[in-house]
Amino acid sequence: DQELSLITHACYHDDNVNKEFFEIFMNSCHECHNCKCYLYDEQLLAGFSSDDSSLLTRCSYCQFSQLCNININIKQYRQNPNIDKSSRLSLDPDLKNLICNHINTLSIVYYSPLVVRAELEKIIKNHGSMYLNTNEFFKLYPTLFWNLIWYFKRLSLTSSFLYNLPLLLNLPQSAKFLIVCSWEKDDLETQTNRPVAHLHTSPLSGLLFENSVDFVKKVIIPSLKAVQLGNIMAIVSNLMDH
């Protein structure tokens, strides 16, 4: 919701009605081909081997080795020309008041960090580092390109890739982008192992706490704050206490 509010705020408070805004939604959640359990990003990374030529990850539940993918959805948003600027500023930003065009959906193989490094070293050795900012790099090495986007965004690192996306994707240079990395499936209600951030919406939470508000205050919020601070021990301690 926070990510979408950034899109609506930008659209409704920009003077150029014709300006384009793009959302690149990237998801790494993977369903094991063997046991059908959902594997989240940390499990996928832990399942990669130390072989920098292997593209397989091992399921943490059944130990089955398999390829996993990063799924990418690209959407274009623009202001509704039927709503004037004064009206836009007075309205609460809402996606339903924006015009959305679905541009592309693609799925690329999820590379381990070691594979990304090995591929980058080969390309830089053969073409030089400046080659990474060319349109040819995007066209010839799309899987590596999107993996780099994923890792830089996932780790909150700055990168020229993020600034050069309009050029690399053959879009207007003035286009604005929002890149969203997600570790969850869209169909959360059908999952057997739901993410902890969503457990407070489950009827089962009532078995542990008198109400879901207590669950959020005592478990969810402190855990999320600890994640932001990188304090893993605080998360473990909090979960064990409750």
mmCIF file of C-alpha atoms in Angstrom:
data_model
loop_
_atom_site.group_PDB
_atom_site.id
_atom_site.type_symbol
_atom_site.label_atom_id
_atom_site.label_comp_id
_atom_site.label_asym_id
_atom_site.label_seq_id
_atom_site.Cartn_x
_atom_site.Cartn_y
_atom_site.Cartn_z
ATOM 1 C CA ASP A 1 0.000 0.000 0.000
ATOM 2 C CA GLN A 2 2.843 2.384 0.812
ATOM 3 C CA GLU A 3 4.450 1.711 -2.559
ATOM 4 C CA LEU A 4 1.207 2.384 -4.444
ATOM 5 C CA SER A 5 0.648 5.595 -2.513
ATOM 6 C CA LEU A 6 3.965 6.859 -3.887
ATOM 7 C CA ILE A 7 2.662 6.313 -7.420
ATOM 8 C CA THR A 8 -0.615 8.081 -6.782
ATOM 9 C CA HIS A 9 1.083 10.988 -4.997
ATOM 10 C CA ALA A 10 3.479 11.490 -7.907
ATOM 11 C CA CYS A 11 0.715 11.283 -10.490
ATOM 12 C CA TYR A 12 -1.657 13.648 -8.750
ATOM 13 C CA HIS A 13 0.941 16.279 -7.854
ATOM 14 C CA ASP A 14 2.765 16.544 -11.165
ATOM 15 C CA ASP A 15 1.984 19.435 -13.471
ATOM 16 C CA ASN A 16 2.528 17.434 -16.651
ATOM 17 C CA VAL A 17 -0.639 15.446 -17.290
ATOM 18 C CA ASN A 18 1.049 13.487 -20.059
ATOM 19 C CA LYS A 19 4.000 12.359 -17.958
ATOM 20 C CA GLU A 20 4.302 8.600 -17.564
ATOM 21 C CA PHE A 21 4.884 6.698 -14.354
ATOM 22 C CA PHE A 22 5.980 3.078 -14.319
ATOM 23 C CA GLU A 23 5.776 0.398 -11.661
ATOM 24 C CA ILE A 24 8.148 -2.548 -11.927
ATOM 25 C CA PHE A 25 6.893 -5.255 -9.567
ATOM 26 C CA MET A 26 9.387 -8.073 -8.916
ATOM 27 C CA ASN A 27 8.537 -11.241 -6.995
ATOM 28 C CA SER A 28 10.821 -14.120 -6.007
ATOM 29 C CA CYS A 29 8.440 -16.425 -4.103
ATOM 30 C CA HIS A 30 8.711 -19.916 -5.575
ATOM 31 C CA GLU A 31 6.584 -23.050 -5.238
ATOM 32 C CA CYS A 32 8.718 -26.188 -5.000
ATOM 33 C CA HIS A 33 8.135 -28.446 -7.993
ATOM 34 C CA ASN A 34 8.385 -31.523 -5.781
ATOM 35 C CA CYS A 35 6.710 -30.889 -2.396
ATOM 36 C CA LYS A 36 4.656 -27.817 -3.435
ATOM 37 C CA CYS A 37 5.812 -25.789 -0.425
ATOM 38 C CA TYR A 38 6.410 -22.079 -0.918
ATOM 39 C CA LEU A 39 10.030 -20.997 -0.719
ATOM 40 C CA TYR A 40 10.734 -17.405 0.227
ATOM 41 C CA ASP A 41 13.749 -15.350 -0.695
ATOM 42 C CA GLU A 42 15.936 -16.269 2.289
ATOM 43 C CA GLN A 43 15.261 -19.959 1.662
ATOM 44 C CA LEU A 44 16.087 -19.630 -2.028
ATOM 45 C CA LEU A 45 19.363 -17.876 -1.254
ATOM 46 C CA ALA A 46 20.252 -20.456 1.395
ATOM 47 C CA GLY A 47 19.583 -23.247 -1.108
ATOM 48 C CA PHE A 48 22.088 -22.006 -3.685
ATOM 49 C CA SER A 49 25.354 -23.934 -3.879
ATOM 50 C CA SER A 50 28.889 -22.519 -3.790
ATOM 51 C CA ASP A 51 29.293 -23.443 -7.459
ATOM 52 C CA ASP A 52 29.313 -20.217 -9.463
ATOM 53 C CA SER A 53 28.079 -22.083 -12.547
ATOM 54 C CA SER A 54 25.046 -23.728 -10.915
ATOM 55 C CA LEU A 55 21.604 -22.188 -11.409
ATOM 56 C CA LEU A 56 19.829 -24.602 -9.060
ATOM 57 C CA THR A 57 18.571 -24.002 -5.543
ATOM 58 C CA ARG A 58 17.730 -26.732 -3.035
ATOM 59 C CA CYS A 59 14.317 -26.837 -1.366
ATOM 60 C CA SER A 60 14.656 -26.409 2.406
ATOM 61 C CA TYR A 61 11.780 -28.865 2.955
ATOM 62 C CA CYS A 62 12.411 -31.807 0.623
ATOM 63 C CA GLN A 63 15.975 -31.053 -0.596
ATOM 64 C CA PHE A 64 14.864 -31.170 -4.234
ATOM 65 C CA SER A 65 17.133 -29.140 -6.548
ATOM 66 C CA GLN A 66 15.432 -26.923 -9.111
ATOM 67 C CA LEU A 67 15.496 -23.664 -11.036
ATOM 68 C CA CYS A 68 13.642 -20.738 -9.505
ATOM 69 C CA ASN A 69 12.463 -17.552 -11.174
ATOM 70 C CA ILE A 70 11.966 -13.872 -10.537
ATOM 71 C CA ASN A 71 8.596 -12.815 -11.924
ATOM 72 C CA ILE A 72 8.360 -9.263 -13.240
ATOM 73 C CA ASN A 73 5.273 -7.180 -14.012
ATOM 74 C CA ILE A 74 5.623 -3.750 -15.603
ATOM 75 C CA LYS A 75 2.688 -1.341 -15.462
ATOM 76 C CA GLN A 76 2.276 2.169 -16.793
ATOM 77 C CA TYR A 77 0.247 4.787 -14.935
ATOM 78 C CA ARG A 78 -0.811 8.229 -16.093
ATOM 79 C CA GLN A 79 -3.157 10.894 -14.880
ATOM 80 C CA ASN A 80 -6.757 10.808 -15.981
ATOM 81 C CA PRO A 81 -7.050 13.745 -18.425
ATOM 82 C CA ASN A 82 -10.693 14.163 -17.415
ATOM 83 C CA ILE A 83 -9.625 15.324 -13.936
ATOM 84 C CA ASP A 84 -8.168 18.844 -13.805
ATOM 85 C CA LYS A 85 -5.262 19.803 -11.563
ATOM 86 C CA SER A 86 -7.346 21.548 -8.891
ATOM 87 C CA SER A 87 -9.544 18.482 -8.611
ATOM 88 C CA ARG A 88 -6.537 16.173 -8.426
ATOM 89 C CA LEU A 89 -5.085 18.118 -5.499
ATOM 90 C CA SER A 90 -8.376 18.007 -3.630
ATOM 91 C CA LEU A 91 -8.911 14.292 -4.170
ATOM 92 C CA ASP A 92 -7.427 11.539 -2.079
ATOM 93 C CA PRO A 93 -4.897 9.738 -4.290
ATOM 94 C CA ASP A 94 -6.516 6.576 -5.533
ATOM 95 C CA LEU A 95 -5.387 4.132 -8.187
ATOM 96 C CA LYS A 96 -8.909 3.905 -9.579
ATOM 97 C CA ASN A 97 -8.572 7.533 -10.699
ATOM 98 C CA LEU A 98 -5.449 6.709 -12.700
ATOM 99 C CA ILE A 99 -5.219 5.137 -16.120
ATOM 100 C CA CYS A 100 -3.187 1.927 -15.935
ATOM 101 C CA ASN A 101 -1.774 0.008 -18.869
ATOM 102 C CA HIS A 102 -0.153 -3.371 -18.356
ATOM 103 C CA ILE A 103 2.973 -3.310 -20.513
ATOM 104 C CA ASN A 104 4.775 -6.574 -19.976
ATOM 105 C CA THR A 105 5.085 -9.699 -17.856
ATOM 106 C CA LEU A 106 8.226 -11.774 -17.857
ATOM 107 C CA SER A 107 9.950 -14.440 -15.833
ATOM 108 C CA ILE A 108 13.714 -14.774 -15.574
ATOM 109 C CA VAL A 109 15.952 -17.332 -13.868
ATOM 110 C CA TYR A 110 16.985 -16.279 -10.368
ATOM 111 C CA TYR A 111 20.800 -16.183 -10.252
ATOM 112 C CA SER A 112 22.715 -16.790 -7.046
ATOM 113 C CA PRO A 113 25.056 -13.947 -5.991
ATOM 114 C CA LEU A 114 28.026 -16.091 -7.060
ATOM 115 C CA VAL A 115 26.586 -16.620 -10.543
ATOM 116 C CA VAL A 116 25.900 -12.885 -10.870
ATOM 117 C CA ARG A 117 29.489 -12.116 -9.909
ATOM 118 C CA ALA A 118 30.923 -14.686 -12.330
ATOM 119 C CA GLU A 119 28.794 -13.402 -15.216
ATOM 120 C CA LEU A 120 29.674 -9.791 -14.456
ATOM 121 C CA GLU A 121 33.390 -10.545 -14.344
ATOM 122 C CA LYS A 122 33.258 -12.180 -17.773
ATOM 123 C CA ILE A 123 31.343 -9.296 -19.343
ATOM 124 C CA ILE A 124 33.555 -6.607 -17.809
ATOM 125 C CA LYS A 125 36.680 -8.489 -18.889
ATOM 126 C CA ASN A 126 35.435 -8.742 -22.489
ATOM 127 C CA HIS A 127 33.623 -5.418 -22.889
ATOM 128 C CA GLY A 128 34.599 -3.098 -20.038
ATOM 129 C CA SER A 129 32.463 -1.724 -17.209
ATOM 130 C CA MET A 130 30.807 0.997 -19.332
ATOM 131 C CA TYR A 131 29.181 -1.744 -21.415
ATOM 132 C CA LEU A 132 26.785 -2.386 -18.520
ATOM 133 C CA ASN A 133 25.061 0.945 -19.168
ATOM 134 C CA THR A 134 24.343 0.261 -22.817
ATOM 135 C CA ASN A 135 21.141 -0.866 -24.465
ATOM 136 C CA GLU A 136 23.054 -3.756 -26.032
ATOM 137 C CA PHE A 137 23.804 -5.188 -22.584
ATOM 138 C CA PHE A 138 20.092 -5.186 -21.750
ATOM 139 C CA LYS A 139 19.196 -6.856 -25.053
ATOM 140 C CA LEU A 140 21.912 -9.543 -24.995
ATOM 141 C CA TYR A 141 21.920 -10.295 -21.262
ATOM 142 C CA PRO A 142 18.352 -9.655 -20.024
ATOM 143 C CA THR A 143 18.507 -12.294 -17.281
ATOM 144 C CA LEU A 144 21.650 -10.828 -15.750
ATOM 145 C CA PHE A 145 20.271 -7.312 -16.157
ATOM 146 C CA TRP A 146 17.083 -8.038 -14.197
ATOM 147 C CA ASN A 147 19.011 -9.965 -11.548
ATOM 148 C CA LEU A 148 21.178 -6.897 -11.022
ATOM 149 C CA ILE A 149 18.079 -4.722 -10.696
ATOM 150 C CA TRP A 150 16.682 -7.183 -8.147
ATOM 151 C CA TYR A 151 19.815 -7.338 -5.996
ATOM 152 C CA PHE A 152 20.491 -3.590 -6.040
ATOM 153 C CA LYS A 153 16.908 -2.819 -5.067
ATOM 154 C CA ARG A 154 16.689 -5.659 -2.552
ATOM 155 C CA LEU A 155 19.848 -4.448 -0.771
ATOM 156 C CA SER A 156 18.907 -0.752 -1.112
ATOM 157 C CA LEU A 157 22.077 0.007 -3.068
ATOM 158 C CA THR A 158 22.447 2.858 -5.517
ATOM 159 C CA SER A 159 23.111 1.882 -9.107
ATOM 160 C CA SER A 160 23.326 3.525 -12.507
ATOM 161 C CA PHE A 161 20.968 0.785 -13.740
ATOM 162 C CA LEU A 162 18.115 2.361 -11.823
ATOM 163 C CA TYR A 163 18.746 5.772 -13.372
ATOM 164 C CA ASN A 164 19.220 4.405 -16.885
ATOM 165 C CA LEU A 165 16.062 2.296 -16.987
ATOM 166 C CA PRO A 166 14.186 4.618 -19.384
ATOM 167 C CA LEU A 167 17.065 4.456 -21.865
ATOM 168 C CA LEU A 168 17.566 0.719 -21.493
ATOM 169 C CA LEU A 169 13.851 -0.045 -21.859
ATOM 170 C CA ASN A 170 13.386 2.370 -24.777
ATOM 171 C CA LEU A 171 11.035 4.614 -22.801
ATOM 172 C CA PRO A 172 10.906 8.421 -22.471
ATOM 173 C CA GLN A 173 13.830 9.780 -20.465
ATOM 174 C CA SER A 174 11.392 11.805 -18.348
ATOM 175 C CA ALA A 175 9.539 8.676 -17.232
ATOM 176 C CA LYS A 176 9.457 8.043 -13.492
ATOM 177 C CA PHE A 177 9.886 4.562 -12.025
ATOM 178 C CA LEU A 178 8.912 2.752 -8.880
ATOM 179 C CA ILE A 179 10.607 -0.619 -8.376
ATOM 180 C CA VAL A 180 8.910 -2.916 -5.869
ATOM 181 C CA CYS A 181 10.542 -6.120 -4.601
ATOM 182 C CA SER A 182 8.148 -8.620 -3.047
ATOM 183 C CA TRP A 183 8.819 -11.882 -1.235
ATOM 184 C CA GLU A 184 5.186 -13.017 -1.109
ATOM 185 C CA LYS A 185 2.682 -14.629 -3.437
ATOM 186 C CA ASP A 186 -0.453 -12.749 -4.386
ATOM 187 C CA ASP A 187 -2.703 -15.606 -3.271
ATOM 188 C CA LEU A 188 -1.792 -15.466 0.428
ATOM 189 C CA GLU A 189 -5.071 -17.016 1.530
ATOM 190 C CA THR A 190 -4.234 -20.301 -0.217
ATOM 191 C CA GLN A 191 -0.787 -20.676 1.334
ATOM 192 C CA THR A 192 -0.167 -23.267 4.037
ATOM 193 C CA ASN A 193 2.803 -21.315 5.440
ATOM 194 C CA ARG A 194 1.781 -17.663 5.531
ATOM 195 C CA PRO A 195 4.320 -14.851 6.085
ATOM 196 C CA VAL A 196 4.559 -13.696 9.713
ATOM 197 C CA ALA A 197 3.573 -10.158 8.697
ATOM 198 C CA HIS A 198 0.159 -11.528 7.686
ATOM 199 C CA LEU A 199 -0.447 -13.969 10.529
ATOM 200 C CA HIS A 200 -2.370 -11.402 12.567
ATOM 201 C CA THR A 201 -5.140 -11.561 9.953
ATOM 202 C CA SER A 202 -5.539 -15.302 10.450
ATOM 203 C CA PRO A 203 -8.368 -16.688 12.637
ATOM 204 C CA LEU A 204 -5.734 -18.851 14.355
ATOM 205 C CA SER A 205 -4.153 -15.765 15.920
ATOM 206 C CA GLY A 206 -7.088 -15.697 18.329
ATOM 207 C CA LEU A 207 -5.814 -18.928 19.896
ATOM 208 C CA LEU A 208 -2.618 -17.176 20.997
ATOM 209 C CA PHE A 209 -3.898 -13.693 21.858
ATOM 210 C CA GLU A 210 -7.161 -12.300 23.142
ATOM 211 C CA ASN A 211 -7.387 -10.111 20.067
ATOM 212 C CA SER A 212 -5.415 -9.412 16.932
ATOM 213 C CA VAL A 213 -4.464 -5.940 18.210
ATOM 214 C CA ASP A 214 -2.375 -7.522 20.976
ATOM 215 C CA PHE A 215 -0.723 -9.787 18.430
ATOM 216 C CA VAL A 216 0.226 -6.832 16.235
ATOM 217 C CA LYS A 217 1.529 -4.721 19.145
ATOM 218 C CA LYS A 218 3.445 -7.492 20.909
ATOM 219 C CA VAL A 219 4.791 -9.511 17.990
ATOM 220 C CA ILE A 220 4.414 -7.965 14.543
ATOM 221 C CA ILE A 221 5.442 -4.339 15.166
ATOM 222 C CA PRO A 222 8.489 -5.105 17.387
ATOM 223 C CA SER A 223 9.643 -7.755 14.906
ATOM 224 C CA LEU A 224 9.328 -5.409 11.930
ATOM 225 C CA LYS A 225 11.258 -2.686 13.782
ATOM 226 C CA ALA A 226 13.981 -5.190 14.642
ATOM 227 C CA VAL A 227 14.208 -6.194 10.974
ATOM 228 C CA GLN A 228 14.744 -2.561 9.988
ATOM 229 C CA LEU A 229 17.539 -2.265 12.559
ATOM 230 C CA GLY A 230 19.077 -5.588 11.551
ATOM 231 C CA ASN A 231 18.640 -6.948 15.093
ATOM 232 C CA ILE A 232 17.954 -10.623 14.429
ATOM 233 C CA MET A 233 18.410 -11.665 18.069
ATOM 234 C CA ALA A 234 15.614 -9.326 19.149
ATOM 235 C CA ILE A 235 13.275 -10.961 16.642
ATOM 236 C CA VAL A 236 14.112 -14.482 17.821
ATOM 237 C CA SER A 237 13.780 -13.482 21.476
ATOM 238 C CA ASN A 238 10.435 -11.791 20.868
ATOM 239 C CA LEU A 239 9.020 -14.793 19.000
ATOM 240 C CA MET A 240 10.185 -17.212 21.717
ATOM 241 C CA ASP A 241 8.619 -15.074 24.454
ATOM 242 C CA HIS A 242 5.244 -15.179 22.734
#
